[in-house]
Amino acid sequence: EAPFDVGRPKSVRVIRAMENNVYPCMAVFAQKKPDVNDPGRRDLFPHGCVARVLKVVKRTSGTYTVFLRGVARIRLKKIVQTTPYLLADIHLVDEIIEDDVETRALHIRVRKMGKEALKLMPVVNKDVAKLIETVQEPGQVADLLASNLDIPLEKRVDILRLDEVKSRLRHVLNLMERQVKVLDMKARLHAEVEEEVGRSQREYVLRQQLKAIKQELGEGIEDDGDLDGLGERLREKDLPPEADEVARKQLRRLRGMQLGSPEFTTTLNYLDWILDLPWAHITQDNMDIPHVREILDEDHYGLEKIKRRMIEYLAVRKLKDDKKGPIICLVGPPGVGKTSLGRSISRALGRKFVRISLGGVHDEAAIRGHRRTYIGALPGKIIQMMKKAGSRNPVFMIDEIDKLGRDFRGDPAAALLEALDPDQNNTFSDHYLEIPFDLSQVIFMTTANQLEPIPPSLVDRMEVLEILGYTFNEKLAIARQYLLPKQIEEHGLTDGTFLLPDERIDRIVQSYTREAGVRDLERNLAAVCRAVAVEVAEEKLVSEKMPLDVDDELLTSYLGPRKYFSEIAERLEIPGVATSLVWTAFGGEIIFVEATRMSGKGNLLLTGRLGDVMKESARAAMSYMKVNARSFNLDPGMFEKMDIHIHVPAGAMPKDGPSAGLAMFAALASLLTGVKVRHDVAMTGEITLRGRVLPITGMKSKVLAAHRAGIKRIIVPRRNEPDLADVPTEVREGIEFVMVRSMTDALDVALEMEVLESVERREAPVSRSAYSRQTTG
């Protein structure tokens, strides 16, 4: 039985015409296209059925609902009447029943499959299940089940066309088996969806309860744990296409994860890093060049070369907006202001400032980060500092780049190549992010005490600027303008609390500090401020006694007895001692080379923790003296009867380098001839067996060290004369520079009297540099 709604005028006329019949019947054919309102012969399927009208229900709208039951199969021959309703000539189709084993087997199988299908169907008429149990005819069972299958109309008509029961059972069985598989799959999927929805609903309810509990406790909910908040941040963030794609993919993964799982936390942290990085934010540079120059002069005294380099960068940036940031390496001893210069440059340009220190770093992951597969993985220091800066163009200071280590965990210096190479740092890839990040707008500044430990491939990508130290006048100006006001403020004092005249600061510089920078000077000024602060706090220094004049006596009580004395005149009172200029990681220094002799068999003893280069210089000086003994009025045979001992004091400190060769020769010549070396002369240079003086490096640092020690005359190799252009004018004016090409020329200046008679001189005579001051005597 099935209900049909009747609303077309012709169909309504048929129902009215049949109202007087007790058991009316009608021919029912399916329509090929349901949108045809007045169907004809071609619009109907040729196979249909005779249906008995069981019940007619009239609606208030004038339409009918008719309940029909199929009786027999028919085939449409032709339509004989179209008005007022359709009349057709039909042919009754008889069923062909074969009562054999196959038919009975198909019948049993169809009934079984029908029961399984009815159980899986979400909506089914309860009477259908009962009818399957009561109906015994195979053909009726096949028709009953076919009418309840979810199949297209064409397939239903195909079943109606089959008059052979066996074929109909077989066809219905195939359709039902396919239908059962589909229904079974739907049932499993529906159960899984319901389980997932149920779990999600439970989690949602629990989350809402947790949120309410935290609100009651006043703790609130973190935005990082709110996926909706992350989605809003992602929409507002202007990410590059590649980063945006990765972030959206990770957010989709987060929504499908269980809250509180380790993977959820790891993915959430990764997404936070992506959203927190300054992918597009760039601070505006201060293009007012006079203002930038004023800020640099306000923060630092001198350092004209570096200030000029920053002004040049800003001028080029003003003319060409897409100029990449420079990579500057500041090389110099401690305390000369390398790191503070980076802060000053960032303030002058209006950029953010970030700093990392690489001293003792051995692990490559410190630069590039760890893979996310590791527990507790994080990005490297570069990406971490970019997040801290909050902009894509900060001033990035990398301290102690010369103290990078290297071991089985990788080479961090090699990892820095990508970050510092202007040609490839626009796609810097961190192991944690695995997304290219643009570093081309960053001004990288690195600091180092020495250039030699830095790999050449890294130095090649940097612009090296040297800050080798300050003169007395520069230290005095720095103390007066920068260090002393800073310490007065930090100790809670005022400018009128005490007076520290320039001569007292000069005494601190000469008697309590001996350094290239000003760090020790600042410590001593802080000690003076602390001592004054104690007197103010104990009310020993009242307003009537202010300002306190810090005289020599008070300065000694605050800082103790003087720490440094000029040993030059004292050391050079006897023959066999010479003053040499050397370079160290802490700036230029003076050292003394001492020589003595004793009875022996011609041995040469070297002490003072000398390196291989200095040992070779001592042997070369000794060989030269032996070969040219007669020119020094010496007996060549004397060397076989004595041992010579060369010692460089401060034996606990390792020493090496070519700078002391000339001083070793002068000390030997002084010892063997008995003529003292001038106490106001220092020298530097490498020597050869042929008597040549070769050039050395670090000239500016060595000259500044000589100036601090009170040296008035310096002997240097002639080929180092161009290096004196970097020496400050006030230093050049206070020192006489003697340029030499040969060792014998150096002795003419170094010793107090002439000792040479007939050494052949193949070089030009001794000359004074254009930088030398005029001397008398």
mmCIF file of N, CA and C in Angstrom, residues 145-220:
data_model
loop_
_atom_site.group_PDB
_atom_site.id
_atom_site.type_symbol
_atom_site.label_atom_id
_atom_site.label_comp_id
_atom_site.label_asym_id
_atom_site.label_seq_id
_atom_site.Cartn_x
_atom_site.Cartn_y
_atom_site.Cartn_z
ATOM 1 N N LEU A 145 10.005 -5.857 -1.325
ATOM 2 C CA LEU A 145 11.311 -5.305 -0.946
ATOM 3 C C LEU A 145 11.792 -4.264 -1.945
ATOM 4 N N ALA A 146 11.538 -4.487 -3.229
ATOM 5 C CA ALA A 146 11.976 -3.529 -4.241
ATOM 6 C C ALA A 146 11.316 -2.172 -4.038
ATOM 7 N N SER A 147 10.057 -2.176 -3.573
ATOM 8 C CA SER A 147 9.357 -0.908 -3.374
ATOM 9 C C SER A 147 9.941 -0.099 -2.221
ATOM 10 N N ASN A 148 10.688 -0.768 -1.320
ATOM 11 C CA ASN A 148 11.279 -0.058 -0.174
ATOM 12 C C ASN A 148 12.775 0.212 -0.327
ATOM 13 N N LEU A 149 13.337 -0.206 -1.467
ATOM 14 C CA LEU A 149 14.750 0.087 -1.700
ATOM 15 C C LEU A 149 14.942 1.540 -2.117
ATOM 16 N N ASP A 150 16.093 2.102 -1.727
ATOM 17 C CA ASP A 150 16.435 3.469 -2.109
ATOM 18 C C ASP A 150 17.183 3.428 -3.446
ATOM 19 N N ILE A 151 16.360 3.298 -4.539
ATOM 20 C CA ILE A 151 16.934 3.181 -5.879
ATOM 21 C C ILE A 151 16.231 4.156 -6.801
ATOM 22 N N PRO A 152 16.840 4.539 -7.929
ATOM 23 C CA PRO A 152 16.201 5.477 -8.863
ATOM 24 C C PRO A 152 14.938 4.877 -9.493
ATOM 25 N N LEU A 153 14.120 5.762 -10.068
ATOM 26 C CA LEU A 153 12.848 5.362 -10.673
ATOM 27 C C LEU A 153 13.078 4.414 -11.848
ATOM 28 N N GLU A 154 14.120 4.639 -12.624
ATOM 29 C CA GLU A 154 14.367 3.786 -13.782
ATOM 30 C C GLU A 154 14.613 2.338 -13.360
ATOM 31 N N LYS A 155 15.335 2.143 -12.254
ATOM 32 C CA LYS A 155 15.595 0.785 -11.781
ATOM 33 C C LYS A 155 14.310 0.129 -11.260
ATOM 34 N N ARG A 156 13.429 0.939 -10.657
ATOM 35 C CA ARG A 156 12.141 0.386 -10.205
ATOM 36 C C ARG A 156 11.317 -0.108 -11.405
ATOM 37 N N VAL A 157 11.309 0.678 -12.465
ATOM 38 C CA VAL A 157 10.555 0.281 -13.667
ATOM 39 C C VAL A 157 11.154 -0.977 -14.284
ATOM 40 N N ASP A 158 12.525 -1.092 -14.224
ATOM 41 C CA ASP A 158 13.160 -2.301 -14.755
ATOM 42 C C ASP A 158 12.689 -3.547 -14.005
ATOM 43 N N ILE A 159 12.546 -3.416 -12.672
ATOM 44 C CA ILE A 159 12.035 -4.563 -11.885
ATOM 45 C C ILE A 159 10.591 -4.866 -12.247
ATOM 46 N N LEU A 160 9.786 -3.802 -12.463
ATOM 47 C CA LEU A 160 8.377 -3.982 -12.823
ATOM 48 C C LEU A 160 8.244 -4.658 -14.181
ATOM 49 N N ARG A 161 9.207 -4.478 -15.052
ATOM 50 C CA ARG A 161 9.167 -5.039 -16.401
ATOM 51 C C ARG A 161 9.422 -6.537 -16.407
ATOM 52 N N LEU A 162 10.135 -7.059 -15.362
ATOM 53 C CA LEU A 162 10.493 -8.475 -15.351
ATOM 54 C C LEU A 162 9.286 -9.319 -14.949
ATOM 55 N N ASP A 163 8.789 -10.166 -15.861
ATOM 56 C CA ASP A 163 7.649 -11.041 -15.542
ATOM 57 C C ASP A 163 8.104 -12.410 -15.050
ATOM 58 N N GLU A 164 9.378 -12.741 -15.236
ATOM 59 C CA GLU A 164 9.901 -14.002 -14.754
ATOM 60 C C GLU A 164 10.352 -13.818 -13.306
ATOM 61 N N VAL A 165 9.796 -14.619 -12.376
ATOM 62 C CA VAL A 165 10.035 -14.443 -10.943
ATOM 63 C C VAL A 165 11.506 -14.670 -10.604
ATOM 64 N N LYS A 166 12.144 -15.686 -11.225
ATOM 65 C CA LYS A 166 13.540 -15.988 -10.912
ATOM 66 C C LYS A 166 14.450 -14.816 -11.269
ATOM 67 N N SER A 167 14.230 -14.227 -12.430
ATOM 68 C CA SER A 167 15.042 -13.083 -12.844
ATOM 69 C C SER A 167 14.810 -11.897 -11.915
ATOM 70 N N ARG A 168 13.521 -11.737 -11.507
ATOM 71 C CA ARG A 168 13.201 -10.620 -10.616
ATOM 72 C C ARG A 168 13.893 -10.806 -9.259
ATOM 73 N N LEU A 169 13.892 -12.044 -8.709
ATOM 74 C CA LEU A 169 14.548 -12.306 -7.437
ATOM 75 C C LEU A 169 16.054 -12.037 -7.532
ATOM 76 N N ARG A 170 16.639 -12.502 -8.640
ATOM 77 C CA ARG A 170 18.077 -12.310 -8.798
ATOM 78 C C ARG A 170 18.424 -10.811 -8.881
ATOM 79 N N HIS A 171 17.630 -10.065 -9.634
ATOM 80 C CA HIS A 171 17.875 -8.628 -9.798
ATOM 81 C C HIS A 171 17.699 -7.888 -8.476
ATOM 82 N N VAL A 172 16.631 -8.238 -7.743
ATOM 83 C CA VAL A 172 16.391 -7.579 -6.456
ATOM 84 C C VAL A 172 17.485 -7.938 -5.448
ATOM 85 N N LEU A 173 17.976 -9.187 -5.506
ATOM 86 C CA LEU A 173 19.032 -9.604 -4.589
ATOM 87 C C LEU A 173 20.314 -8.791 -4.811
ATOM 88 N N ASN A 174 20.689 -8.587 -6.062
ATOM 89 C CA ASN A 174 21.884 -7.777 -6.353
ATOM 90 C C ASN A 174 21.736 -6.359 -5.818
ATOM 91 N N LEU A 175 20.538 -5.788 -6.056
ATOM 92 C CA LEU A 175 20.309 -4.426 -5.564
ATOM 93 C C LEU A 175 20.340 -4.370 -4.041
ATOM 94 N N MET A 176 19.783 -5.395 -3.406
ATOM 95 C CA MET A 176 19.728 -5.388 -1.954
ATOM 96 C C MET A 176 21.118 -5.584 -1.333
ATOM 97 N N GLU A 177 21.922 -6.462 -1.931
ATOM 98 C CA GLU A 177 23.272 -6.642 -1.396
ATOM 99 C C GLU A 177 24.070 -5.338 -1.458
ATOM 100 N N ARG A 178 23.948 -4.635 -2.578
ATOM 101 C CA ARG A 178 24.614 -3.331 -2.698
ATOM 102 C C ARG A 178 24.036 -2.345 -1.683
ATOM 103 N N GLN A 179 22.712 -2.385 -1.508
ATOM 104 C CA GLN A 179 22.066 -1.471 -0.583
ATOM 105 C C GLN A 179 22.476 -1.762 0.862
ATOM 106 N N VAL A 180 22.623 -3.049 1.198
ATOM 107 C CA VAL A 180 23.027 -3.414 2.564
ATOM 108 C C VAL A 180 24.433 -2.911 2.857
ATOM 109 N N LYS A 181 25.342 -3.053 1.866
ATOM 110 C CA LYS A 181 26.698 -2.567 2.066
ATOM 111 C C LYS A 181 26.711 -1.056 2.291
ATOM 112 N N VAL A 182 25.930 -0.350 1.491
ATOM 113 C CA VAL A 182 25.859 1.112 1.647
ATOM 114 C C VAL A 182 25.285 1.476 3.007
ATOM 115 N N LEU A 183 24.202 0.790 3.399
ATOM 116 C CA LEU A 183 23.575 1.097 4.691
ATOM 117 C C LEU A 183 24.497 0.755 5.852
ATOM 118 N N ASP A 184 25.249 -0.359 5.723
ATOM 119 C CA ASP A 184 26.189 -0.726 6.780
ATOM 120 C C ASP A 184 27.288 0.318 6.930
ATOM 121 N N MET A 185 27.814 0.789 5.775
ATOM 122 C CA MET A 185 28.832 1.830 5.827
ATOM 123 C C MET A 185 28.284 3.111 6.449
ATOM 124 N N LYS A 186 27.068 3.483 6.057
ATOM 125 C CA LYS A 186 26.441 4.673 6.637
ATOM 126 C C LYS A 186 26.267 4.517 8.144
ATOM 127 N N ALA A 187 25.878 3.336 8.564
ATOM 128 C CA ALA A 187 25.670 3.110 9.993
ATOM 129 C C ALA A 187 26.977 3.262 10.772
ATOM 130 N N ARG A 188 28.085 2.683 10.210
ATOM 131 C CA ARG A 188 29.368 2.814 10.902
ATOM 132 C C ARG A 188 29.833 4.262 10.955
ATOM 133 N N LEU A 189 29.706 4.943 9.818
ATOM 134 C CA LEU A 189 30.105 6.354 9.793
ATOM 135 C C LEU A 189 29.256 7.179 10.749
ATOM 136 N N HIS A 190 27.978 6.881 10.773
ATOM 137 C CA HIS A 190 27.086 7.615 11.668
ATOM 138 C C HIS A 190 27.477 7.383 13.132
ATOM 139 N N ALA A 191 27.850 6.145 13.456
ATOM 140 C CA ALA A 191 28.253 5.844 14.832
ATOM 141 C C ALA A 191 29.548 6.575 15.182
ATOM 142 N N GLU A 192 30.507 6.580 14.219
ATOM 143 C CA GLU A 192 31.760 7.287 14.487
ATOM 144 C C GLU A 192 31.534 8.777 14.651
ATOM 145 N N VAL A 193 30.701 9.347 13.796
ATOM 146 C CA VAL A 193 30.408 10.782 13.892
ATOM 147 C C VAL A 193 29.726 11.094 15.214
ATOM 148 N N GLU A 194 28.774 10.241 15.580
ATOM 149 C CA GLU A 194 28.082 10.475 16.842
ATOM 150 C C GLU A 194 29.054 10.401 18.020
ATOM 151 N N GLU A 195 29.996 9.432 17.947
ATOM 152 C CA GLU A 195 30.976 9.310 19.028
ATOM 153 C C GLU A 195 31.874 10.538 19.088
ATOM 154 N N GLU A 196 32.329 11.004 17.893
ATOM 155 C CA GLU A 196 33.185 12.178 17.850
ATOM 156 C C GLU A 196 32.435 13.413 18.327
ATOM 157 N N VAL A 197 31.191 13.552 17.838
ATOM 158 C CA VAL A 197 30.381 14.695 18.263
ATOM 159 C C VAL A 197 30.126 14.636 19.762
ATOM 160 N N GLY A 198 29.880 13.426 20.253
ATOM 161 C CA GLY A 198 29.652 13.291 21.687
ATOM 162 C C GLY A 198 30.878 13.672 22.497
ATOM 163 N N ARG A 199 32.082 13.228 22.011
ATOM 164 C CA ARG A 199 33.313 13.583 22.707
ATOM 165 C C ARG A 199 33.565 15.085 22.626
ATOM 166 N N SER A 200 33.340 15.654 21.439
ATOM 167 C CA SER A 200 33.536 17.099 21.284
ATOM 168 C C SER A 200 32.569 17.869 22.178
ATOM 169 N N GLN A 201 31.323 17.398 22.237
ATOM 170 C CA GLN A 201 30.357 18.079 23.097
ATOM 171 C C GLN A 201 30.768 17.984 24.565
ATOM 172 N N ARG A 202 31.277 16.801 24.961
ATOM 173 C CA ARG A 202 31.733 16.655 26.341
ATOM 174 C C ARG A 202 32.910 17.584 26.626
ATOM 175 N N GLU A 203 33.864 17.618 25.664
ATOM 176 C CA GLU A 203 35.004 18.507 25.852
ATOM 177 C C GLU A 203 34.564 19.962 25.905
ATOM 178 N N TYR A 204 33.612 20.308 25.052
ATOM 179 C CA TYR A 204 33.121 21.684 25.058
ATOM 180 C C TYR A 204 32.474 22.029 26.402
ATOM 181 N N VAL A 205 31.662 21.096 26.904
ATOM 182 C CA VAL A 205 31.013 21.334 28.197
ATOM 183 C C VAL A 205 32.058 21.449 29.307
ATOM 184 N N LEU A 206 33.052 20.543 29.272
ATOM 185 C CA LEU A 206 34.096 20.598 30.292
ATOM 186 C C LEU A 206 34.900 21.889 30.198
ATOM 187 N N ARG A 207 35.194 22.315 28.943
ATOM 188 C CA ARG A 207 35.917 23.564 28.776
ATOM 189 C C ARG A 207 35.135 24.754 29.311
ATOM 190 N N GLN A 208 33.842 24.752 29.029
ATOM 191 C CA GLN A 208 33.011 25.838 29.537
ATOM 192 C C GLN A 208 32.974 25.816 31.061
ATOM 193 N N GLN A 209 32.921 24.615 31.635
ATOM 194 C CA GLN A 209 32.931 24.527 33.090
ATOM 195 C C GLN A 209 34.271 25.013 33.652
ATOM 196 N N LEU A 210 35.378 24.599 32.977
ATOM 197 C CA LEU A 210 36.690 25.046 33.413
ATOM 198 C C LEU A 210 36.818 26.562 33.319
ATOM 199 N N LYS A 211 36.264 27.114 32.249
ATOM 200 C CA LYS A 211 36.301 28.557 32.088
ATOM 201 C C LYS A 211 35.523 29.248 33.206
ATOM 202 N N ALA A 212 34.366 28.703 33.529
ATOM 203 C CA ALA A 212 33.566 29.291 34.606
ATOM 204 C C ALA A 212 34.300 29.183 35.943
ATOM 205 N N ILE A 213 34.959 28.016 36.187
ATOM 206 C CA ILE A 213 35.699 27.836 37.438
ATOM 207 C C ILE A 213 36.840 28.845 37.541
ATOM 208 N N LYS A 214 37.598 29.007 36.433
ATOM 209 C CA LYS A 214 38.712 29.958 36.466
ATOM 210 C C LYS A 214 38.227 31.388 36.649
ATOM 211 N N GLN A 215 37.098 31.703 36.032
ATOM 212 C CA GLN A 215 36.544 33.037 36.223
ATOM 213 C C GLN A 215 36.131 33.262 37.664
ATOM 214 N N GLU A 216 35.580 32.210 38.289
ATOM 215 C CA GLU A 216 35.215 32.322 39.702
ATOM 216 C C GLU A 216 36.461 32.516 40.568
ATOM 217 N N LEU A 217 37.564 31.832 40.182
ATOM 218 C CA LEU A 217 38.813 31.971 40.941
ATOM 219 C C LEU A 217 39.567 33.240 40.591
ATOM 220 N N GLY A 218 39.121 33.957 39.564
ATOM 221 C CA GLY A 218 39.787 35.186 39.163
ATOM 222 C C GLY A 218 41.029 34.979 38.336
ATOM 223 N N GLU A 219 41.196 33.765 37.777
ATOM 224 C CA GLU A 219 42.390 33.475 36.993
ATOM 225 C C GLU A 219 42.227 33.841 35.532
ATOM 226 N N GLY A 220 41.078 33.781 35.004
ATOM 227 C CA GLY A 220 40.839 34.103 33.603
ATOM 228 C C GLY A 220 41.343 33.016 32.684
#
